Amino acid sequence: TAKDGILILDGDTGRIIDANPFLQDLLGYPESELIGKALWEIGPVKDIPASQAAMRELQKNEYIRYEDIPLETKAGVRKHVEFVSNVYLVNGFRVIQCNIRDITERKQAQAQVLTTNEELLNLVNELQWRDRQMQLMNRMNELLQSCITPDEAYRVITLCAADLFPGHNGSLAIPPSRNENLEVVSRWGTEVLMEPSFALDACWALRLGQIHEVIDLEKGLLCHHFQHPPQGGYFCLPLTVQGEMLGVLSLIDNTIQRGEHPPGLKQLAVTVGETIKLSLSNLRLREELRSQAIQDPLTGLFNRRYLDETLPRELNRAQRLGTPLCVVMLDMDGFKQFNDSFGHGPGDALLRTFAEVLRKYLRKSDISCRYGGDEFVLIMPDSPVADTQQRVEQIRIHLKELQQVQHAGQQLGMITLSAGIAFTPEHGSTESELLKAADEAMYTAKQSGRNRIVVYQKEPRLSSLSTGVDETFPQPIATAGILLTNNSNHMPDR
C-alpha cells in the first residue's frame, strides 16, 4: 500500500524477488516481467551505465542514494525518481530494499520556477536596458539641441549611437547640398563598411522612401554603398522632413546572418533616426535664418549687421597678435546716375557683377560686406597696407577691363571704382575710427577724379592710385581732405 515504489532484491545475486503494486503502476511493467531479473536487466534501468557498478557499490557499502535518476517507463514516458537502497538481513539472508519515489512533478515544478525566474530576469534586464536606452536617448536629444554647428551634431551622434547600438556597426550619411552625392559624416562600431561617398540611387531606402531591411544576405536586396557586403543583416532608414531628404541612417546587425533581428532593434533605429533628422533639420533652419540675417540677399555678400559683429572681433584679434588689419571702403562711381538711366534691374545686375569680382580677387580670410546702396566695406586681416593696395588695385583694374555689363541683352556701360584704405593702429584703434578714416579716404578719391584708390593720411599729402602708381594731389584737394577729416559732418553729397 506504500505510495513509493519498492523493490526487494536478493542480496547475493541482485535479482528481483518482489515488487509492490505502486512500482508496477509507476513503471508500467507487470510483476511477471520484473521477478527474477537483475536490476540492470529491466527496461528503465538497463540504459544507465552505472547500474551494475551501483549494484557492486551497494553490495559493498550497503547503502546508495540518488537524488535524481531519469527513468523511462514501458510506455516511453520520462520519469524522474529518487532512488534509495539499503541491505538487510532477513532470517539470515541478505536482501536489498530499493525505495523509488516519483519526483517528476516536483522536478517539473522546479523547472517551471527556473523558467519563470529566467523570464523575470530577462524582463528585468529588458526593462533596465529600455531605461538605459531612454536615458541615452534623452541625453543625445539634449546634446543635439545644444549643438551650434553640424560638425558638433555629427560628433554627438557618433558617441551616442555607439552606446545605443553596442556590438553593431553603423553610419550617418548626408548630402552636402541638394542633388549631390551623400557623404558619411558619422560612423560607429569596429568595422568600416560604408563607402565614404555614394550616389543617392545606391541606397534602396532612398529609392523607396522608406526603411529598407535585409535579414538574409543571400536573398535580400543589398544596397550598393557598402565597401564589401556586411556579415549580418542591416537596416537603412531614410531621414526625410517635409519631403526634403536630409540623409540616411544605416545600422548593420552583426549578430545575425539569417532569422530575425533582435526585438526592438528596428524600433530603436527608427526612434534614433527621428531624433537625428529633427536635430539636423533644426540646425539647417538655424543656419538658413542666420544666413538671411547676415547676408545681403542681392549680392550674397555679408551685410552691415555682420560687419558690426565681425570688425570688433577682427580688430581685437589684430591688436592681440600684433598683426596688420586694413579696412577698405569701396564705392561704385556714378551708380546713382546709372540707376536713374537704366533702372533698378540693370543696377542690381551691376551690383551682382561687382560682388562676383570681389569673391574672385579676395582671399578666403577677407570679409566683404555690402555697406549700403553701392558702398562696400572690406575687412582684410593680416594684410599690410601695400598688399591691400595691390589687391584692391587688381579689383579696380579688372572692373575697368570688363568695359561693359550686360543686362537682358543690353550693354550698360563701363564700371569704375573709388576706394579708401585705413589701417590699424595708425588710423584708429576702434571700429568706428577705422570706418570713418576709410570713408574719408574714399571720399577724397571721389573728389580727386574717381576711379582711384586713396590711403587715409592725416597729413596734407595723400597717396593715391589711379593707374597703378602713386600720385600727389594738388594742395587744395589735400586741404579739402584734411578739412573733411576734422569736420566730417559737412561732407558734400557724393
Short mmCIF file of C-alpha atoms in Angstrom, two decimals:
data_model
loop_
_atom_site.label_atom_id
_atom_site.label_comp_id
_atom_site.label_asym_id
_atom_site.label_seq_id
_atom_site.Cartn_x
_atom_site.Cartn_y
_atom_site.Cartn_z
CA THR A 1 0.00 0.00 0.00
CA ALA A 2 3.02 2.33 0.05
CA LYS A 3 2.91 5.38 -2.24
CA ASP A 4 6.55 4.81 -3.18
CA GLY A 5 7.82 2.05 -5.42
CA ILE A 6 9.53 -0.76 -3.55
CA LEU A 7 11.79 -3.49 -4.97
CA ILE A 8 13.19 -6.40 -2.96
CA LEU A 9 16.40 -7.90 -4.38
CA ASP A 10 18.36 -10.99 -3.44
CA GLY A 11 21.46 -9.61 -1.68
CA ASP A 12 23.76 -12.22 -3.24
CA THR A 13 22.50 -12.39 -6.85
CA GLY A 14 20.97 -8.89 -7.16
CA ARG A 15 17.84 -10.34 -8.79
CA ILE A 16 14.35 -9.03 -8.05
CA ILE A 17 12.30 -11.22 -5.71
CA ASP A 18 9.39 -8.84 -5.08
CA ALA A 19 7.87 -5.52 -6.36
CA ASN A 20 4.93 -3.67 -4.86
CA PRO A 21 1.88 -2.60 -6.97
CA PHE A 22 2.79 1.11 -6.89
CA LEU A 23 6.13 0.40 -8.61
CA GLN A 24 4.44 -1.77 -11.21
CA ASP A 25 2.00 1.05 -11.98
CA LEU A 26 4.80 3.63 -11.95
CA LEU A 27 7.00 1.80 -14.47
CA GLY A 28 4.25 0.06 -16.42
CA TYR A 29 5.80 -3.42 -16.02
CA PRO A 30 3.72 -6.30 -14.61
CA GLU A 31 5.17 -8.41 -11.81
CA SER A 32 5.95 -11.24 -14.25
CA GLU A 33 8.38 -9.01 -16.18
CA LEU A 34 10.21 -7.97 -13.02
CA ILE A 35 10.57 -11.06 -10.80
CA GLY A 36 13.80 -12.97 -11.35
CA LYS A 37 15.61 -10.28 -13.33
CA ALA A 38 18.63 -8.31 -12.31
CA LEU A 39 18.13 -4.63 -11.74
CA TRP A 40 20.12 -3.66 -14.82
CA GLU A 41 18.12 -6.04 -16.99
CA ILE A 42 14.80 -4.23 -16.68
CA GLY A 43 13.99 -1.50 -19.19
CA PRO A 44 14.01 1.62 -17.04
CA VAL A 45 17.46 0.90 -15.59
CA LYS A 46 19.35 -1.10 -18.19
CA ASP A 47 20.35 2.04 -20.15
CA ILE A 48 22.05 3.52 -17.08
CA PRO A 49 25.74 2.58 -17.49
CA ALA A 50 26.36 2.92 -13.79
CA SER A 51 23.67 0.41 -12.76
CA GLN A 52 25.98 -2.58 -12.47
CA ALA A 53 28.67 -0.51 -10.78
CA ALA A 54 26.00 0.83 -8.43
CA MET A 55 24.96 -2.70 -7.57
CA ARG A 56 28.54 -3.63 -6.73
CA GLU A 57 28.79 -0.43 -4.67
CA LEU A 58 25.56 -1.36 -2.91
CA GLN A 59 26.81 -4.84 -2.04
CA LYS A 60 29.97 -3.29 -0.62
CA ASN A 61 28.55 -0.25 1.20
CA GLU A 62 25.00 -1.50 1.85
CA TYR A 63 23.59 1.97 1.15
CA ILE A 64 23.17 4.04 -2.03
CA ARG A 65 21.16 7.21 -2.57
CA TYR A 66 20.48 9.05 -5.85
CA GLU A 67 18.70 12.39 -5.67
CA ASP A 68 17.52 12.26 -9.26
CA ILE A 69 17.61 9.43 -11.78
CA PRO A 70 15.83 9.79 -15.13
CA LEU A 71 13.82 6.66 -15.96
CA GLU A 72 11.68 5.78 -18.90
CA THR A 73 8.50 3.73 -18.42
CA LYS A 74 7.49 0.86 -20.63
CA ALA A 75 5.18 3.31 -22.47
CA GLY A 76 8.10 5.67 -23.15
CA VAL A 77 7.14 8.31 -20.58
CA ARG A 78 10.07 10.12 -19.00
CA LYS A 79 10.12 9.99 -15.20
CA HIS A 80 12.40 11.50 -12.57
CA VAL A 81 12.82 9.36 -9.41
CA GLU A 82 14.66 9.49 -6.14
CA PHE A 83 16.41 6.12 -5.55
CA VAL A 84 17.47 4.83 -2.08
CA SER A 85 18.81 1.31 -1.41
CA ASN A 86 19.60 -0.50 1.87
CA VAL A 87 20.82 -4.03 2.71
CA TYR A 88 19.09 -6.06 5.45
CA LEU A 89 19.41 -9.49 6.98
CA VAL A 90 16.13 -11.39 6.96
CA ASN A 91 16.16 -14.83 8.60
CA GLY A 92 19.89 -14.98 7.95
CA PHE A 93 19.61 -13.98 4.27
CA ARG A 94 20.87 -10.68 2.80
CA VAL A 95 18.16 -8.74 0.96
CA ILE A 96 18.29 -5.34 -0.71
CA GLN A 97 15.33 -2.99 -0.40
CA CYS A 98 15.09 -0.25 -3.09
CA ASN A 99 12.71 2.63 -2.49
CA ILE A 100 11.83 4.55 -5.66
CA ARG A 101 9.95 7.84 -5.21
CA ASP A 102 8.42 9.64 -8.22
CA ILE A 103 9.67 13.27 -8.16
CA THR A 104 8.60 14.11 -11.72
CA GLU A 105 6.03 16.72 -10.68
CA ARG A 106 8.50 18.27 -8.27
CA LYS A 107 11.15 18.43 -10.97
CA GLN A 108 8.66 19.94 -13.39
CA ALA A 109 7.67 22.50 -10.77
CA GLN A 110 11.34 23.31 -10.16
CA ALA A 111 11.93 23.61 -13.89
CA GLN A 112 8.91 25.89 -14.16
CA VAL A 113 10.21 28.02 -11.31
CA LEU A 114 13.60 28.25 -13.02
CA THR A 115 11.95 29.13 -16.32
CA THR A 116 9.77 31.74 -14.63
CA ASN A 117 12.77 33.18 -12.81
CA GLU A 118 14.72 33.30 -16.05
CA GLU A 119 11.83 35.02 -17.79
CA LEU A 120 11.54 37.51 -14.94
CA LEU A 121 15.27 38.10 -15.02
CA ASN A 122 15.14 38.66 -18.78
CA LEU A 123 12.22 41.02 -18.27
CA VAL A 124 14.11 42.94 -15.60
CA ASN A 125 17.16 43.12 -17.86
CA GLU A 126 14.95 44.27 -20.74
CA LEU A 127 13.35 46.94 -18.58
CA GLN A 128 16.75 48.07 -17.33
CA TRP A 129 18.06 48.21 -20.90
CA ARG A 130 15.00 50.15 -22.05
CA ASP A 131 15.50 52.55 -19.16
CA ARG A 132 19.15 52.84 -20.19
CA GLN A 133 18.06 53.45 -23.78
CA MET A 134 15.65 56.14 -22.64
CA GLN A 135 18.40 57.84 -20.65
CA LEU A 136 20.77 57.66 -23.63
CA MET A 137 18.07 58.96 -25.98
CA ASN A 138 17.29 61.86 -23.64
CA ARG A 139 21.00 62.60 -23.34
CA MET A 140 21.50 62.51 -27.10
CA ASN A 141 18.48 64.75 -27.66
CA GLU A 142 19.74 67.19 -25.02
CA LEU A 143 23.20 67.31 -26.58
CA LEU A 144 21.85 67.66 -30.12
CA GLN A 145 19.61 70.53 -29.05
CA SER A 146 22.70 72.27 -27.67
CA CYS A 147 24.78 71.85 -30.83
CA ILE A 148 25.53 75.02 -32.77
CA THR A 149 27.16 73.52 -35.86
CA PRO A 150 26.52 70.32 -37.87
CA ASP A 151 30.02 69.07 -37.04
CA GLU A 152 29.16 69.17 -33.35
CA ALA A 153 25.97 67.21 -34.06
CA TYR A 154 27.89 64.56 -36.03
CA ARG A 155 30.26 64.06 -33.11
CA VAL A 156 27.36 63.68 -30.66
CA ILE A 157 25.66 61.15 -32.96
CA THR A 158 28.86 59.09 -33.22
CA LEU A 159 29.32 58.88 -29.45
CA CYS A 160 25.66 58.28 -28.55
CA ALA A 161 24.99 55.73 -31.31
CA ALA A 162 27.94 53.62 -30.13
CA ASP A 163 26.24 53.40 -26.70
CA LEU A 164 22.74 52.86 -28.09
CA PHE A 165 23.82 50.12 -30.53
CA PRO A 166 26.61 48.18 -28.77
CA GLY A 167 28.13 45.47 -30.95
CA HIS A 168 26.72 46.99 -34.14
CA ASN A 169 28.32 48.97 -36.94
CA GLY A 170 26.52 51.98 -38.32
CA SER A 171 26.83 55.28 -40.11
CA LEU A 172 25.05 58.50 -40.99
CA ALA A 173 25.40 59.93 -44.50
CA ILE A 174 24.07 63.29 -45.67
CA PRO A 175 24.18 65.26 -48.92
CA PRO A 176 26.46 68.34 -48.55
CA SER A 177 23.98 70.22 -50.75
CA ARG A 178 20.94 69.39 -52.79
CA ASN A 179 21.27 66.88 -55.64
CA GLU A 180 24.79 65.83 -54.65
CA ASN A 181 26.27 62.51 -53.55
CA LEU A 182 25.89 61.60 -49.90
CA GLU A 183 28.95 61.73 -47.65
CA VAL A 184 29.42 59.71 -44.46
CA VAL A 185 29.70 62.22 -41.61
CA SER A 186 29.33 59.87 -38.64
CA ARG A 187 30.20 56.22 -38.10
CA TRP A 188 30.44 53.85 -35.13
CA GLY A 189 31.43 50.25 -34.48
CA THR A 190 34.63 48.33 -35.07
CA GLU A 191 34.49 47.97 -38.85
CA VAL A 192 34.28 50.46 -41.71
CA LEU A 193 31.74 49.10 -44.15
CA MET A 194 30.24 52.13 -45.88
CA GLU A 195 31.75 53.91 -48.84
CA PRO A 196 32.80 57.43 -47.76
CA SER A 197 30.72 58.90 -50.60
CA PHE A 198 27.94 57.38 -52.69
CA ALA A 199 25.11 58.36 -55.02
CA LEU A 200 21.50 58.62 -53.85
CA ASP A 201 20.39 55.71 -56.02
CA ALA A 202 22.97 53.41 -54.36
CA CYS A 203 20.62 53.05 -51.36
CA TRP A 204 17.31 51.21 -51.73
CA ALA A 205 15.85 53.07 -48.73
CA LEU A 206 16.35 56.39 -50.53
CA ARG A 207 14.87 54.97 -53.73
CA LEU A 208 11.82 53.59 -51.94
CA GLY A 209 11.44 56.45 -49.47
CA GLN A 210 11.02 54.02 -46.58
CA ILE A 211 13.06 51.78 -44.29
CA HIS A 212 14.87 49.00 -46.14
CA GLU A 213 15.56 45.85 -44.10
CA VAL A 214 17.76 42.91 -45.13
CA ILE A 215 17.77 39.78 -42.96
CA ASP A 216 19.02 37.04 -45.29
CA LEU A 217 22.03 38.34 -47.22
CA GLU A 218 21.65 35.63 -49.86
CA LYS A 219 18.03 36.51 -50.60
CA GLY A 220 17.85 40.19 -49.64
CA LEU A 221 18.19 43.18 -51.96
CA LEU A 222 21.57 44.65 -50.99
CA CYS A 223 22.36 48.35 -51.28
CA HIS A 224 25.40 49.38 -53.32
CA HIS A 225 27.00 51.71 -50.79
CA PHE A 226 29.00 49.04 -48.93
CA GLN A 227 32.73 48.64 -49.46
CA HIS A 228 32.12 44.91 -49.01
CA PRO A 229 28.91 43.04 -48.10
CA PRO A 230 28.16 43.05 -44.35
CA GLN A 231 28.37 39.79 -42.41
CA GLY A 232 24.93 40.23 -40.86
CA GLY A 233 21.61 41.81 -41.74
CA TYR A 234 21.11 45.57 -41.78
CA PHE A 235 18.66 48.47 -41.88
CA CYS A 236 18.79 51.60 -43.99
CA LEU A 237 16.50 54.36 -42.75
CA PRO A 238 15.87 57.48 -44.89
CA LEU A 239 15.79 60.74 -42.94
CA THR A 240 13.11 62.94 -44.51
CA VAL A 241 11.43 66.07 -43.13
CA GLN A 242 8.50 67.60 -45.03
CA GLY A 243 9.55 65.92 -48.25
CA GLU A 244 13.19 67.04 -48.01
CA MET A 245 15.81 64.30 -47.84
CA LEU A 246 18.36 65.05 -45.10
CA GLY A 247 20.33 61.78 -45.23
CA VAL A 248 20.24 58.07 -44.48
CA LEU A 249 20.95 56.15 -41.26
CA SER A 250 22.43 52.66 -41.72
CA LEU A 251 22.72 50.01 -38.98
CA ILE A 252 24.44 46.66 -39.51
CA ASP A 253 23.37 43.85 -37.16
CA ASN A 254 26.48 41.71 -36.70
CA THR A 255 24.63 39.14 -34.57
CA ILE A 256 22.58 37.51 -37.34
CA GLN A 257 23.00 36.17 -40.83
CA ARG A 258 19.55 34.67 -41.12
CA GLY A 259 16.46 34.89 -38.97
CA GLU A 260 15.01 37.88 -37.18
CA HIS A 261 16.67 40.99 -35.84
CA PRO A 262 16.64 41.28 -32.03
CA PRO A 263 13.30 42.54 -30.68
CA GLY A 264 13.11 46.31 -30.50
CA LEU A 265 16.22 46.94 -32.63
CA LYS A 266 14.26 48.26 -35.59
CA GLN A 267 12.06 50.45 -33.40
CA LEU A 268 15.13 51.83 -31.64
CA ALA A 269 16.72 52.61 -35.02
CA VAL A 270 13.55 54.41 -36.10
CA THR A 271 13.42 56.41 -32.86
CA VAL A 272 17.07 57.40 -33.15
CA GLY A 273 16.51 58.36 -36.79
CA GLU A 274 13.59 60.60 -35.83
CA THR A 275 15.71 62.38 -33.23
CA ILE A 276 18.62 62.83 -35.62
CA LYS A 277 16.58 64.15 -38.53
CA LEU A 278 14.74 66.69 -36.38
CA SER A 279 18.06 67.92 -35.00
CA LEU A 280 19.61 68.20 -38.48
CA SER A 281 16.51 69.97 -39.74
CA ASN A 282 16.65 72.47 -36.88
CA LEU A 283 20.35 73.10 -37.48
CA ARG A 284 19.75 73.62 -41.19
CA LEU A 285 16.87 76.00 -40.47
CA ARG A 286 19.03 77.85 -37.93
CA GLU A 287 21.81 78.19 -40.49
CA GLU A 288 19.38 79.47 -43.12
CA LEU A 289 17.96 82.04 -40.70
CA ARG A 290 21.47 83.04 -39.66
CA SER A 291 22.47 83.35 -43.31
CA GLN A 292 19.44 85.50 -44.05
CA ALA A 293 20.28 87.69 -41.06
CA ILE A 294 23.90 88.34 -42.03
CA GLN A 295 23.86 88.13 -45.84
CA ASP A 296 22.78 90.67 -48.39
CA PRO A 297 20.10 88.91 -50.48
CA LEU A 298 21.03 90.72 -53.72
CA THR A 299 24.80 90.21 -53.84
CA GLY A 300 25.29 87.27 -51.47
CA LEU A 301 27.91 89.26 -49.59
CA PHE A 302 27.73 89.89 -45.87
CA ASN A 303 25.58 92.79 -44.73
CA ARG A 304 26.17 95.69 -42.39
CA ARG A 305 24.93 93.71 -39.39
CA TYR A 306 27.65 91.12 -39.94
CA LEU A 307 30.19 93.90 -40.35
CA ASP A 308 29.20 95.34 -36.98
CA GLU A 309 29.67 91.89 -35.40
CA THR A 310 32.91 90.95 -37.14
CA LEU A 311 35.01 94.11 -37.31
CA PRO A 312 35.37 94.48 -33.50
CA ARG A 313 36.38 90.83 -33.23
CA GLU A 314 38.97 91.06 -36.00
CA LEU A 315 40.28 94.33 -34.59
CA ASN A 316 40.74 92.76 -31.14
CA ARG A 317 42.48 89.79 -32.72
CA ALA A 318 44.87 92.03 -34.68
CA GLN A 319 45.67 94.06 -31.57
CA ARG A 320 46.25 90.91 -29.51
CA LEU A 321 48.52 89.27 -32.08
CA GLY A 322 50.17 92.47 -33.30
CA THR A 323 49.20 91.78 -36.93
CA PRO A 324 48.12 94.36 -39.53
CA LEU A 325 44.45 94.94 -40.30
CA CYS A 326 43.13 97.04 -43.18
CA VAL A 327 39.62 98.35 -43.72
CA VAL A 328 38.64 99.33 -47.26
CA MET A 329 35.64 101.43 -48.24
CA LEU A 330 34.54 100.95 -51.87
CA ASP A 331 32.07 103.00 -53.89
CA MET A 332 30.94 102.43 -57.48
CA ASP A 333 31.35 105.67 -59.42
CA GLY A 334 28.20 107.26 -60.74
CA PHE A 335 25.90 104.47 -59.57
CA LYS A 336 23.00 106.84 -58.86
CA GLN A 337 23.11 108.23 -62.39
CA PHE A 338 23.44 104.68 -63.70
CA ASN A 339 20.32 103.62 -61.82
CA ASP A 340 18.43 106.69 -63.00
CA SER A 341 19.41 105.99 -66.60
CA PHE A 342 18.90 102.23 -66.83
CA GLY A 343 16.59 101.32 -63.93
CA HIS A 344 16.87 99.09 -60.89
CA GLY A 345 17.14 95.82 -62.82
CA PRO A 346 20.40 96.75 -64.55
CA GLY A 347 21.56 98.39 -61.34
CA ASP A 348 21.06 95.12 -59.47
CA ALA A 349 22.93 93.27 -62.24
CA LEU A 350 25.81 95.69 -61.82
CA LEU A 351 25.95 95.11 -58.07
CA ARG A 352 25.92 91.32 -58.53
CA THR A 353 28.74 91.56 -61.07
CA PHE A 354 30.79 93.60 -58.65
CA ALA A 355 30.18 91.05 -55.86
CA GLU A 356 31.48 88.28 -58.14
CA VAL A 357 34.63 90.30 -58.80
CA LEU A 358 35.20 90.68 -55.06
CA ARG A 359 34.81 86.95 -54.48
CA LYS A 360 37.30 86.24 -57.26
CA TYR A 361 40.11 88.51 -56.09
CA LEU A 362 39.79 88.44 -52.31
CA ARG A 363 41.37 85.83 -50.03
CA LYS A 364 39.21 83.39 -48.10
CA SER A 365 40.18 85.17 -44.90
CA ASP A 366 39.00 88.55 -46.22
CA ILE A 367 35.48 89.68 -45.38
CA SER A 368 33.41 91.61 -47.91
CA CYS A 369 30.22 93.38 -46.87
CA ARG A 370 27.64 95.48 -48.64
CA TYR A 371 27.56 98.61 -46.53
CA GLY A 372 24.54 100.14 -48.23
CA GLY A 373 23.49 101.08 -51.77
CA ASP A 374 26.64 100.96 -53.91
CA GLU A 375 29.04 101.15 -50.96
CA PHE A 376 31.03 98.12 -49.84
CA VAL A 377 33.45 97.52 -46.97
CA LEU A 378 36.31 95.03 -46.95
CA ILE A 379 37.94 93.74 -43.76
CA MET A 380 41.39 92.39 -44.62
CA PRO A 381 43.06 90.77 -41.58
CA ASP A 382 46.79 90.08 -41.54
CA SER A 383 47.24 92.22 -44.66
CA PRO A 384 49.83 95.04 -44.77
CA VAL A 385 48.69 98.23 -46.45
CA ALA A 386 50.88 97.65 -49.52
CA ASP A 387 49.35 94.20 -50.09
CA THR A 388 45.88 95.63 -49.56
CA GLN A 389 46.55 98.41 -52.11
CA GLN A 390 47.74 95.85 -54.63
CA ARG A 391 44.72 93.59 -54.16
CA VAL A 392 42.20 96.44 -54.36
CA GLU A 393 44.02 97.74 -57.43
CA GLN A 394 43.53 94.35 -59.08
CA ILE A 395 39.80 94.67 -58.42
CA ARG A 396 39.74 98.22 -59.82
CA ILE A 397 41.64 97.24 -62.98
CA HIS A 398 39.51 94.16 -63.53
CA LEU A 399 36.32 96.20 -63.29
CA LYS A 400 37.69 98.70 -65.75
CA GLU A 401 38.71 95.96 -68.16
CA LEU A 402 35.22 94.49 -68.08
CA GLN A 403 34.28 97.55 -70.14
CA GLN A 404 30.57 96.83 -70.14
CA VAL A 405 27.96 94.96 -68.13
CA GLN A 406 25.04 93.38 -69.95
CA HIS A 407 21.51 93.00 -68.68
CA ALA A 408 18.74 91.45 -70.78
CA GLY A 409 20.99 91.77 -73.84
CA GLN A 410 21.56 95.49 -73.23
CA GLN A 411 25.07 96.90 -72.79
CA LEU A 412 25.07 99.11 -69.73
CA GLY A 413 28.42 100.91 -69.81
CA MET A 414 31.79 100.93 -68.07
CA ILE A 415 32.24 100.29 -64.36
CA THR A 416 34.77 102.28 -62.31
CA LEU A 417 35.62 102.21 -58.66
CA SER A 418 36.78 104.60 -55.95
CA ALA A 419 38.33 103.18 -52.78
CA GLY A 420 39.69 104.40 -49.47
CA ILE A 421 42.00 102.39 -47.20
CA ALA A 422 42.60 102.76 -43.47
CA PHE A 423 44.68 100.51 -41.22
CA THR A 424 45.32 99.96 -37.57
CA PRO A 425 46.80 101.24 -35.36
CA GLU A 426 47.89 104.30 -37.36
CA HIS A 427 44.40 105.35 -38.39
CA GLY A 428 42.42 104.25 -35.36
CA SER A 429 42.09 101.69 -32.60
CA THR A 430 38.30 101.25 -32.76
CA GLU A 431 35.97 100.08 -35.48
CA SER A 432 34.26 103.45 -35.77
CA GLU A 433 37.60 105.26 -36.16
CA LEU A 434 38.75 102.87 -38.90
CA LEU A 435 35.45 103.04 -40.79
CA LYS A 436 35.48 106.84 -40.58
CA ALA A 437 39.06 107.04 -41.84
CA ALA A 438 38.39 104.64 -44.73
CA ASP A 439 35.24 106.56 -45.65
CA GLU A 440 37.08 109.88 -45.72
CA ALA A 441 39.88 108.39 -47.84
CA MET A 442 37.30 107.03 -50.27
CA TYR A 443 35.59 110.45 -50.40
CA THR A 444 38.96 112.04 -51.24
CA ALA A 445 39.32 109.54 -54.12
CA LYS A 446 35.92 110.64 -55.39
CA GLN A 447 36.85 114.31 -55.16
CA SER A 448 40.20 113.65 -56.86
CA GLY A 449 38.65 112.38 -60.06
CA ARG A 450 37.23 108.95 -59.19
CA ASN A 451 38.48 105.59 -60.45
CA ARG A 452 41.34 105.56 -57.96
CA ILE A 453 42.49 104.29 -54.54
CA VAL A 454 43.49 106.58 -51.65
CA VAL A 455 45.17 105.60 -48.37
CA TYR A 456 43.98 107.75 -45.49
CA GLN A 457 46.50 110.26 -44.18
CA LYS A 458 46.31 112.96 -41.58
CA GLU A 459 48.98 114.96 -43.45
CA PRO A 460 48.24 117.24 -46.41
CA ARG A 461 49.86 114.86 -48.91
CA LEU A 462 47.67 111.86 -49.82
CA SER A 463 48.76 108.70 -51.61
CA SER A 464 46.51 107.60 -54.45
CA LEU A 465 46.41 105.01 -57.17
CA SER A 466 44.75 105.70 -60.49
CA THR A 467 46.84 103.71 -62.93
CA GLY A 468 48.79 101.55 -60.52
CA VAL A 469 51.31 104.23 -59.42
CA ASP A 470 51.34 106.72 -56.56
CA GLU A 471 50.38 110.32 -57.30
CA THR A 472 50.41 113.53 -55.22
CA PHE A 473 47.33 115.65 -55.45
CA PRO A 474 47.29 119.45 -55.64
CA GLN A 475 47.29 121.24 -52.30
CA PRO A 476 43.65 122.41 -52.46
CA ILE A 477 42.34 118.85 -52.74
CA ALA A 478 44.63 117.67 -49.98
CA THR A 479 43.47 120.58 -47.86
CA ALA A 480 39.91 119.57 -48.53
CA GLY A 481 40.78 116.07 -47.35
CA ILE A 482 42.20 117.48 -44.11
CA LEU A 483 39.12 119.60 -43.60
CA LEU A 484 36.93 116.56 -44.09
CA THR A 485 39.00 114.67 -41.57
CA ASN A 486 38.40 117.40 -39.00
CA ASN A 487 34.76 118.03 -39.84
CA SER A 488 33.25 115.01 -41.48
CA ASN A 489 29.71 116.13 -40.68
CA HIS A 490 29.80 118.66 -43.56
CA MET A 491 30.74 116.35 -46.43
CA PRO A 492 29.01 117.30 -49.71
CA ASP A 493 26.68 114.87 -51.42
CA ARG A 494 28.53 112.22 -53.37
#
